[in-house]
XYZ file of C-alpha atoms in Angstrom:
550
model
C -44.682 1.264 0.170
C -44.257 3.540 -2.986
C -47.362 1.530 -4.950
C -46.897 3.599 -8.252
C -43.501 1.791 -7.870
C -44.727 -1.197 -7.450
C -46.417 -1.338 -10.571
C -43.663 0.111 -12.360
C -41.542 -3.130 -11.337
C -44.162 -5.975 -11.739
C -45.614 -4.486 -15.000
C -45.132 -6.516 -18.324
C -43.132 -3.275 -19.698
C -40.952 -3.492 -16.858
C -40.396 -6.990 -17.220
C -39.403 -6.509 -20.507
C -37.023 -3.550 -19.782
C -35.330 -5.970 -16.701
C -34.520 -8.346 -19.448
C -33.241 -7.032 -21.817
C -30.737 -4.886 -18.936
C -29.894 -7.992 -17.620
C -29.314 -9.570 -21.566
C -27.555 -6.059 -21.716
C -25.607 -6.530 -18.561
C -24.796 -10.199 -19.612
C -23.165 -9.179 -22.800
C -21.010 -6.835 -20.760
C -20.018 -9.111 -18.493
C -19.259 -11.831 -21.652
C -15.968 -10.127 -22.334
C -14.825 -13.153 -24.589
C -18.601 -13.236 -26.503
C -18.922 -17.011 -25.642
C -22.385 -17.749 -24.024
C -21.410 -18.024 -20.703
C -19.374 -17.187 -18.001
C -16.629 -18.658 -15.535
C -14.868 -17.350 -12.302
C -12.688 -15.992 -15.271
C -15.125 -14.389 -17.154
C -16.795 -12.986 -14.033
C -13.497 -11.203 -12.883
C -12.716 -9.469 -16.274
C -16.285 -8.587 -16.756
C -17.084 -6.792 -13.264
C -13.677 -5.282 -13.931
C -15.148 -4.328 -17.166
C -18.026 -2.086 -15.045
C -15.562 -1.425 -12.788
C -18.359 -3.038 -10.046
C -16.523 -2.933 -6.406
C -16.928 -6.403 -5.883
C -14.393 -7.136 -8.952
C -11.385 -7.711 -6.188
C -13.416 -9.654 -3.748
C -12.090 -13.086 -4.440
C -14.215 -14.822 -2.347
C -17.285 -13.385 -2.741
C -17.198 -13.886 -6.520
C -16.476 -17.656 -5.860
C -19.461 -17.687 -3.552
C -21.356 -15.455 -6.396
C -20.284 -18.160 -9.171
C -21.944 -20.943 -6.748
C -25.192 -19.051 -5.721
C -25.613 -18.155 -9.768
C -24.248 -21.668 -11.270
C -27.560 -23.764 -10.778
C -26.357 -26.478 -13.024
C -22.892 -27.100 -11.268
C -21.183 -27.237 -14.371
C -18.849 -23.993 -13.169
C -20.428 -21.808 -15.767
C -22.930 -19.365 -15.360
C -24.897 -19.877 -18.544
C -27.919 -16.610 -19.618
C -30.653 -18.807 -18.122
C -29.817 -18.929 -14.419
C -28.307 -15.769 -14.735
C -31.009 -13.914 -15.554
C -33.704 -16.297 -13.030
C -31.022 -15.283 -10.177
C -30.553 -11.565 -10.921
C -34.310 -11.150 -11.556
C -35.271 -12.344 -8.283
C -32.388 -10.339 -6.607
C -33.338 -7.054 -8.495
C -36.963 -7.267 -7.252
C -36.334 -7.790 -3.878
C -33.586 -4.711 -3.677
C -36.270 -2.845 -5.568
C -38.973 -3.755 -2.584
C -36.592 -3.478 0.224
C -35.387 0.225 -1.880
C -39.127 1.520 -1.555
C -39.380 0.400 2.251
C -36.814 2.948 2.915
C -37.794 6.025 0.473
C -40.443 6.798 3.260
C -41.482 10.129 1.035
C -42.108 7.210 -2.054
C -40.439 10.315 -4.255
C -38.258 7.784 -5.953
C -34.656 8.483 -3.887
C -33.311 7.772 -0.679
C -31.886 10.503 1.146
C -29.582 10.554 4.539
C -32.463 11.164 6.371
C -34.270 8.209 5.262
C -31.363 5.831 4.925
C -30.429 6.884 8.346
C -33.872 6.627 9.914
C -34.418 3.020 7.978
C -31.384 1.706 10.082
C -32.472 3.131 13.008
C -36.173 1.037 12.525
C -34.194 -1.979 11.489
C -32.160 -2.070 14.768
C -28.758 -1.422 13.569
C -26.162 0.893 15.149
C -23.790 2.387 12.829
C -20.908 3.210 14.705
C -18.905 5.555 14.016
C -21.520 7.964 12.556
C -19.246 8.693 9.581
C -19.689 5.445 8.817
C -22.877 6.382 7.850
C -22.046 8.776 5.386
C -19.393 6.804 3.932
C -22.118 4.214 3.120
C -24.238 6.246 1.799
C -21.619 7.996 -0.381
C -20.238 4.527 -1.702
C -23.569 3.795 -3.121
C -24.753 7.624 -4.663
C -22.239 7.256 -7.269
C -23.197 10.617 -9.437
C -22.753 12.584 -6.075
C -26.205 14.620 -6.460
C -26.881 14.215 -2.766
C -29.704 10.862 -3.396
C -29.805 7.384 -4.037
C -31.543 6.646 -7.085
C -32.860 3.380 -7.495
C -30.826 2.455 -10.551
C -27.869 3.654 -7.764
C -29.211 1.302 -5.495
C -29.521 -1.858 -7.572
C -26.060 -1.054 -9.721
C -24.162 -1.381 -6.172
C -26.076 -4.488 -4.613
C -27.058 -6.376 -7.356
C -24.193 -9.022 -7.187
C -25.016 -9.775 -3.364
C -24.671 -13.788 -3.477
C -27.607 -13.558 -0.729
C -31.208 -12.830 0.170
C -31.105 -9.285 0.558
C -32.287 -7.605 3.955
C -31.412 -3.953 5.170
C -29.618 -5.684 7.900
C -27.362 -7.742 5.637
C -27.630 -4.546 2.822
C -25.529 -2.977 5.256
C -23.579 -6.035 6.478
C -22.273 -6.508 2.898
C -21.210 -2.985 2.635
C -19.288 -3.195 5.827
C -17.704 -6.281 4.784
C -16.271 -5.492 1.458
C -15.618 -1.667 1.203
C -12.973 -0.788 2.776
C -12.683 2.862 3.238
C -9.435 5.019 3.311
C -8.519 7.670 5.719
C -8.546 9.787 2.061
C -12.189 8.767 1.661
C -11.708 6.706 -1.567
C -13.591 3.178 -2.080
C -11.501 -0.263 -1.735
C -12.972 -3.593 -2.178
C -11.647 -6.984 -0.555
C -12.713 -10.165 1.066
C -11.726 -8.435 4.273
C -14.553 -8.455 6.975
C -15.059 -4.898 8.934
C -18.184 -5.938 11.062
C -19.222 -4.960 15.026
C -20.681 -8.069 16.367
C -21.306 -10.287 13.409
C -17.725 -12.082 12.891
C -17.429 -13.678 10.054
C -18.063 -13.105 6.276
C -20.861 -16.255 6.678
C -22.657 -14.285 9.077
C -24.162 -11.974 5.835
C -23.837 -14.518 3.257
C -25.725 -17.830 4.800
C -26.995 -17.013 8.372
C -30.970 -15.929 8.824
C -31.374 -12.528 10.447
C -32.874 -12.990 13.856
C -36.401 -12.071 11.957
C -37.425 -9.706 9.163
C -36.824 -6.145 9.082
C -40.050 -4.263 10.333
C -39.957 -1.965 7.391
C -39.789 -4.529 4.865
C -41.453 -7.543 6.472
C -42.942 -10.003 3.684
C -40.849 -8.652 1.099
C -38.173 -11.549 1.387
C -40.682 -14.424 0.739
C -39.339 -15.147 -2.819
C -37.685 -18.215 -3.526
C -33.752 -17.760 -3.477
C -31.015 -20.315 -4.704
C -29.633 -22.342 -2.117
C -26.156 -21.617 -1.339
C -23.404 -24.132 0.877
C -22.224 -23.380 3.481
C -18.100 -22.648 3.445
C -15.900 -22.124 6.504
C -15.779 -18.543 8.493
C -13.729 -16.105 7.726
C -12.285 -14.485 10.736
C -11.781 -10.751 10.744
C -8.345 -9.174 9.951
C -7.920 -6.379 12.802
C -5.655 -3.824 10.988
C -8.335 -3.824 8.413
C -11.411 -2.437 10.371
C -9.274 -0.698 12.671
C -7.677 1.417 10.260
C -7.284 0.939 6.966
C -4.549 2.938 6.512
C -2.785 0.836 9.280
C -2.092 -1.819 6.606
C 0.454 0.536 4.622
C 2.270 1.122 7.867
C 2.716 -2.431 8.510
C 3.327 -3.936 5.407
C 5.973 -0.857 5.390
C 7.573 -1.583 8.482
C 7.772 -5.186 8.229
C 9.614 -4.716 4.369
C 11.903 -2.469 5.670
C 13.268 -4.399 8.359
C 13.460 -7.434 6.749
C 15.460 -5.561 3.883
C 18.110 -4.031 6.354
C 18.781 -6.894 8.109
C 19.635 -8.717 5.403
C 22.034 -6.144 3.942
C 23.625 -5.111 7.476
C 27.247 -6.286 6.577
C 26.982 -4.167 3.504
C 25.681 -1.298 5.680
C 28.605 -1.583 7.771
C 31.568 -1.801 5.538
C 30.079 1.789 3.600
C 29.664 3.681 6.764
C 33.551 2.174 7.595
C 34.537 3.556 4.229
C 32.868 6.884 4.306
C 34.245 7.867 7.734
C 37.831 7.103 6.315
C 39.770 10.198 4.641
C 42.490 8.932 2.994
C 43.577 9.850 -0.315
C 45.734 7.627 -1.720
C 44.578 6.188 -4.954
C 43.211 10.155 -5.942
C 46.830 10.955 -5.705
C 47.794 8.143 -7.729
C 45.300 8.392 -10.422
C 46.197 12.172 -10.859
C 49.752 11.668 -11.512
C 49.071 9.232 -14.356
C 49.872 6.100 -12.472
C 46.687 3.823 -12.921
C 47.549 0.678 -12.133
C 48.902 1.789 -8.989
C 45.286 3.644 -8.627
C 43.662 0.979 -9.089
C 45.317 -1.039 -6.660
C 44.688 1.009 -4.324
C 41.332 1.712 -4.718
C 39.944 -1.840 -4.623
C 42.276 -1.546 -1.284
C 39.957 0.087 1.057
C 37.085 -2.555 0.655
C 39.444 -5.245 1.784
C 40.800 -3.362 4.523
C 37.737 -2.234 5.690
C 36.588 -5.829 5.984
C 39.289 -7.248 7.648
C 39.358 -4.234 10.171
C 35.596 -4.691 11.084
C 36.443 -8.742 11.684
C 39.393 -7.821 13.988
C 36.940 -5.782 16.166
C 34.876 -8.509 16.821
C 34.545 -11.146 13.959
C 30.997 -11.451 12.167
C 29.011 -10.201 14.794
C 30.624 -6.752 13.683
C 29.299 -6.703 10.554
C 25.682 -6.190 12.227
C 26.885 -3.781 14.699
C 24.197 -1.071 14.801
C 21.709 -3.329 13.152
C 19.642 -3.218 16.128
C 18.905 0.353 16.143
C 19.073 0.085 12.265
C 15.761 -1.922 12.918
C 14.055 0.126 15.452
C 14.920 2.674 12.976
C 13.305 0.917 9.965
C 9.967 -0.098 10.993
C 8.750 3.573 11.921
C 10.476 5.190 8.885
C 9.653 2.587 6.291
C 6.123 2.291 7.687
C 6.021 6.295 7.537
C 7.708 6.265 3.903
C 5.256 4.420 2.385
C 2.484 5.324 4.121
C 3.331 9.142 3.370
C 4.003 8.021 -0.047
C -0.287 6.404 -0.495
C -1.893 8.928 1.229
C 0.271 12.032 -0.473
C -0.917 10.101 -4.074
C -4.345 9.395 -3.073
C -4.781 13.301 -2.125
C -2.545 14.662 -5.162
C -5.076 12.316 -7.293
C -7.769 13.728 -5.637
C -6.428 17.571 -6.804
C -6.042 16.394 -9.810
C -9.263 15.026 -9.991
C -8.702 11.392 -11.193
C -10.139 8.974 -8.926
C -7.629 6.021 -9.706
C -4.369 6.597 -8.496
C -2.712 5.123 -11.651
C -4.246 7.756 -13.696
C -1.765 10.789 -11.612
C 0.739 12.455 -13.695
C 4.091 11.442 -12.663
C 4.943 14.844 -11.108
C 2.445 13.678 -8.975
C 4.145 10.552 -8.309
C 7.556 12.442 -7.812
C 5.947 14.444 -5.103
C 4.275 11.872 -3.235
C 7.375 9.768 -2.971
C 9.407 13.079 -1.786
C 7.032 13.627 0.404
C 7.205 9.847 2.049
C 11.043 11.002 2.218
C 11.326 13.999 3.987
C 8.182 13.061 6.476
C 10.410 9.652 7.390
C 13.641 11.165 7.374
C 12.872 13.686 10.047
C 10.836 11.599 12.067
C 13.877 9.233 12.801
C 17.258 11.526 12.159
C 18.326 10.936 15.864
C 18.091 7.454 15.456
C 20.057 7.491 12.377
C 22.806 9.369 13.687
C 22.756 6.995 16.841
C 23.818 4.311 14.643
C 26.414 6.177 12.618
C 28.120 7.296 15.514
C 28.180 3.979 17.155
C 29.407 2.244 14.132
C 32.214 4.744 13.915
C 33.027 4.127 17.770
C 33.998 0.788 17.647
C 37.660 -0.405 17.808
C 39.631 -2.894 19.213
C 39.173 -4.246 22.658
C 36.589 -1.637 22.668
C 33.151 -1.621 24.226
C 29.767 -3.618 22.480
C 26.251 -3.988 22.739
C 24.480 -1.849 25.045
C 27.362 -0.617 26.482
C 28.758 0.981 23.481
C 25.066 2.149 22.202
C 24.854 4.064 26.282
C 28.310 5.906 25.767
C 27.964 6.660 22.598
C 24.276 8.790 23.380
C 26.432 10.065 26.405
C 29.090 11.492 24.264
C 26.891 12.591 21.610
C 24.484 14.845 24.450
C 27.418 16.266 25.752
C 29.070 17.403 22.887
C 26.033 19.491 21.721
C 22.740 18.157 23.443
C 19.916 17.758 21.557
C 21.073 19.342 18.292
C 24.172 17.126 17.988
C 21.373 14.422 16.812
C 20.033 16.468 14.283
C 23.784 17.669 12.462
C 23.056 17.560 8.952
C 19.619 17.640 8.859
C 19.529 19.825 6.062
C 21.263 17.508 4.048
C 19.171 14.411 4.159
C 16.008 16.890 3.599
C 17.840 18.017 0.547
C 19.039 14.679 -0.541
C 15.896 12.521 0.854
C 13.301 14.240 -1.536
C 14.855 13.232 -5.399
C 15.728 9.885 -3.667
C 12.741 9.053 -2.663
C 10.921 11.055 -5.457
C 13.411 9.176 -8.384
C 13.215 5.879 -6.491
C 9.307 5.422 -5.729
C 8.130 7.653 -8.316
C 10.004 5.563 -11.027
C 8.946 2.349 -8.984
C 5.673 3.321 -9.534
C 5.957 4.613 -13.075
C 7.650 0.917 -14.350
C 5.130 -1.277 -12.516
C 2.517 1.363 -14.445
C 4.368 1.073 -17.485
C 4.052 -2.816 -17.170
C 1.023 -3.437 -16.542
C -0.361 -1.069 -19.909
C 2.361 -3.319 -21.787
C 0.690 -6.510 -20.257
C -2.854 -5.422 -20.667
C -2.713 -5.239 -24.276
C -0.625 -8.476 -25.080
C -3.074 -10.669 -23.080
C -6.468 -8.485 -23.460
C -7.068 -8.364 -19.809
C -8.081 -5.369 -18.065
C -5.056 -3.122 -16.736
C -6.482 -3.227 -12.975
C -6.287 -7.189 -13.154
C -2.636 -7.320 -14.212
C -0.122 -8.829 -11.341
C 3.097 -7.717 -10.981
C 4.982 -11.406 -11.161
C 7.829 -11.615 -7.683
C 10.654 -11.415 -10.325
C 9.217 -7.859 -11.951
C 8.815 -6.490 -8.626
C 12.277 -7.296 -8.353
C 13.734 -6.061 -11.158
C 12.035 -2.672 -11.021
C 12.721 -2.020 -7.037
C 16.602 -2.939 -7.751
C 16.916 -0.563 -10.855
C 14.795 2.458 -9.182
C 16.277 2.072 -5.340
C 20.090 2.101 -7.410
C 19.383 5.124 -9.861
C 17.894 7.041 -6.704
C 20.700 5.998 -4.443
C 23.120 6.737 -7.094
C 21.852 10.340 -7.796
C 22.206 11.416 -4.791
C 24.995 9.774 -2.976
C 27.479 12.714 -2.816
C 24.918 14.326 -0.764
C 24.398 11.058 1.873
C 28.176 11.098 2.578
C 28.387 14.801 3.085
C 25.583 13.974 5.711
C 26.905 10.724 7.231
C 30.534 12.564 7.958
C 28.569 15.366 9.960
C 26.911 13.083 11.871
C 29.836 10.834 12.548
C 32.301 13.525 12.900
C 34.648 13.214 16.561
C 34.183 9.914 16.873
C 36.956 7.229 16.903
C 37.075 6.011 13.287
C 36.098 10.300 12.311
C 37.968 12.373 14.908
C 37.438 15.097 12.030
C 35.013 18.230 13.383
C 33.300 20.604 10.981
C 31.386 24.075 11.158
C 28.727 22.835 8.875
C 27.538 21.784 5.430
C 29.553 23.879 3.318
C 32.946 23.051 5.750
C 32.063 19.576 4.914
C 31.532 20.230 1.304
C 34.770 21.953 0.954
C 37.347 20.135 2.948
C 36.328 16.362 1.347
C 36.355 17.844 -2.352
C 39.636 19.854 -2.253
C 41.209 16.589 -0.263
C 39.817 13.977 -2.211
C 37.966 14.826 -5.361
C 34.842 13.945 -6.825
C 35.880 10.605 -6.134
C 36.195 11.006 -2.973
C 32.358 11.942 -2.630
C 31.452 8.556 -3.499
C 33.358 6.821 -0.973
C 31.658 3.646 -0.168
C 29.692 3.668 -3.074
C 30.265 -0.071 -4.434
C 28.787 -2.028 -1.269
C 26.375 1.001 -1.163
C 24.988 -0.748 -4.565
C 25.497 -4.215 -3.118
C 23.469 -3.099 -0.835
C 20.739 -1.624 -2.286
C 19.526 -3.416 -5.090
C 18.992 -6.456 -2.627
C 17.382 -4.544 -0.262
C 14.962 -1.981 -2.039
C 14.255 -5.249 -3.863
C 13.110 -7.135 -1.010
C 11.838 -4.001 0.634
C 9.335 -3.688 -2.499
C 8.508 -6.900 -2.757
C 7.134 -7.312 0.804
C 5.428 -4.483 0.465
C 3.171 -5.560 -2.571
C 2.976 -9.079 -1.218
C 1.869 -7.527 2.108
C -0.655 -4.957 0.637
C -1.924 -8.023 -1.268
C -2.259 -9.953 1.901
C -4.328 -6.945 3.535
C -6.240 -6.463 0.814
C -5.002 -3.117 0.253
C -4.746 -1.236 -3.196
């Protein structure tokens, strides 16, 4: 035991000093200046310090109840300070049982060799570095005391090296990019439970700090276990992929008649209503154009009623999951590393080049991984006619045909395409996504005078912006998308057309049907999309929110 530091913490000076940092550290937290604080006031203020435990719902509930002596729901200067007095002396006794060199820092060494007395197996040994990088926040390579208490101060619990470290596992949830997220989410070997930490005795002291818990502590109830969320601890990073996949599918699924009736439309050549329009007849074109939606639904009925409509939509869902879940878990990790270049630790701070990248990136990575599904589905939606195989059947001739007409490249025609078009789609549609629900929450932040970070996109917002961004993206670069679609569809029933390659393509639909004709299938391409980029985006954030994921 460092004794020098001993002195330093029980002296009158430095009882002094600890109040009037913890009058200091009140006022902070006081955002509204009234005296006191509530689960409210607790939020906004640790938000205010940007303290990790600001997102941890739970634990500030459980914080407001170990603080609130009264039971009034307010945490009034008084028990504030008797609470965080006690807990700063004990992290202060517990910090000096581990700086074995009494030099005034913990190093890795030391931190690593404290656990080690203390019985507990950090597995994997990253982990160990992760925790002791979460709590050296100036990055000099030591944990300073003021380090120490700054990060564990709001533990609602008697503190122990044991449960030190059980808290940390608990609620930081680390990133495969390295960067600090805080939730209620439990990441603990063995223990279980968030109660386990919060209101369960360790099986007996620490050795290296026995008698230094002997102080009286608040008593705090008891509240059901939490059980532990898998993806979480597993992989963090898991959670994007999930919440991904399961947005996506749900999206497609419910737009699959949609889907349908634009791939119908794009693999059809005529020219009818271009002719019409360029010899001054417009009522006639515009006959004719509203024509080939109508048609193209009743054809897809005759071939086999409304079960038709979703032809494909299997594959279009074992498509989804992986590309979504790849999308948008491309599209967080590429902004958590571009933030990183760019040396802002919040993401929301990134330029928005930064943002335009990322979400081109979540693009391209997506659309290659899954391009042979894609065209799987094309080319069976363009096989079906009358009296004509289904199901299975039609999916197993269809990858027949396709192999033998070209192997495996035949999958892959007009790949170059969807890389060209795939990057400003995804870069204008999550980029500007990202940009609006930015843009909101600034606008939000100073009406109501709450910290930007605490501002929640409502359902109907989320809406709003994934329908306008997933349309102008789509929009931009639809030309490009049919180009694509005909190369992969091309010999097949409904497109016996063949081409030579992109710039065949290119040529033969503009000289035969006009700019026009490149946005065949356009309308139920935007029926389409704003429902489902809408839903896509909103069960994303509402599954991010349900993982605890930033």
């Amino acid at each position: 035991m460092n004794n020098s530091a001993d002195k330093t913490m029980d002296g009158p000076d430095a009882q002094i000093a600890s109040e009037e940092r913890l009058a200091a550290l009140f006022k902070k937290l006081d955002t509204r200046g009234v005296g006191h604080l509530d689960e409210n006031d607790l939020r906004r203020g640790l938000a205010r310090i940007n303290h990790p435990l600001k997102d941890a719902e739970q634990m500030l509930r459980d914080l407001l109840k170990a603080v609130d002596t009264s039971n009034d729901g307010l945490i009034q200067f008084s028990e504030f300070k008797v609470f965080f007095a006690g807990a700063e002396k004990e992290l202060y006794r517990i910090f000096n049982s581990v700086d074995s060199d009494g030099n005034g820092n913990i190093d890795r060494t030391e931190l690593k060799q404290a656990l080690q007395r203390a019985g507990i197996v950090v597995n994997p040994p990253e982990k160990l570095e992760q925790f002791f990088r979460s709590i050296d926040s100036n990055r000099d390579g030591v944990i300073s005391f003021e380090e120490w208490r700054d990060f564990l101060l709001f533990m609602p619990h008697e503190p122990s090296l044991r449960t030190i470290y059980s808290y940390y596992l608990s609620t930081v949830n680390v990133n495969p990019e390295g960067d600090v997220n805080v939730s209620d989410e439990v990441n603990l070997q063995g223990l279980g439970s968030l109660s386990f930490f919060l209101y369960q005795t360790p099986q007996g002291p620490t050795p290296e700090v026995e008698g230094a818990l002997r102080l009286d502590s608040p008593t705090i109830t008891k509240i059901p276990l939490l059980d532990v969320p898998l993806v979480s601890w597993l992989w963090p990073g898991l959670g994007y992929f999930f919440a991904g996949g399961i947005a996506g599918a749900l999206s497609r699924t419910a737009t699959a008649p949609l889907d349908r009736i634009k791939v119908f439309l794009i693999a059809q050549t005529r020219k009818s209503a271009v002719d019409a329009a360029v010899k001054g007849q417009a009522a006639i074109a515009a006959q004719q154009a509203a024509r080939p939606l109508a048609d193209a639904v009743a054809s897809i009925w005759r071939s086999g009623g409304m079960r038709s409509f979703f032809a494909g939509n299997g594959l279009n869902v074992v498509k989804v999951l992986p590309e979504s879940a790849i999308k948008f878990g491309s599209f967080e990790a590429a902004k958590r590393t571009l933030a990183r270049l760019e040396g802002v630790e919040d993401v929301k701070e990134m330029s928005s080049a930064s943002r335009f990248i990322a979400g081109g990136v979540g693009g391209v990575v997506s659309q290659f991984s899954i391009y042979p599904v894609d065209t799987l589905k094309f080319r069976m939606q363009c096989e079906m006619v009358d009296n004509g195989s289904r199901g299975n059947k039609l999916i197993t001739e269809t990858l027949m045909k396709t192999w033998k007409n070209g192997g495996l490249s035949s999958f892959y025609r007009g790949l170059p395409l969807a890389l060209i078009g795939i990057f400003p789609y995804s870069a204008i549609d999550l980029g500007t996504f990202e940009l609006l629900k930015g843009h909101y929450a600034k606008k939000e932040a100073l009406r109501t005078g709450i910290d930007e970070n605490d501002i929640k996109l409502p359902s109907w917002m989320t809406l709003v912006i994934g329908g306008l961004s997933g349309s102008i993206g789509a929009t931009a670069v639809y030309p490009l998308n049919l180009l694509r679609t005909r190369l992969q569809a091309q010999g097949t029933a409904q497109h016996p057309r063949t081409y030579t390659g992109m710039w065949d393509v290119t040529m033969r639909t503009f000289k035969e049907e006009g700019l026009r004709g490149m946005y065949r299938g356009w309308t139920p391409n935007m029926m389409k999309v704003i429902p489902a980029v809408s839903i896509s985006y909103l069960a994303y954030e509402k599954g991010k929110t349900a993982m605890g994921l930033k």
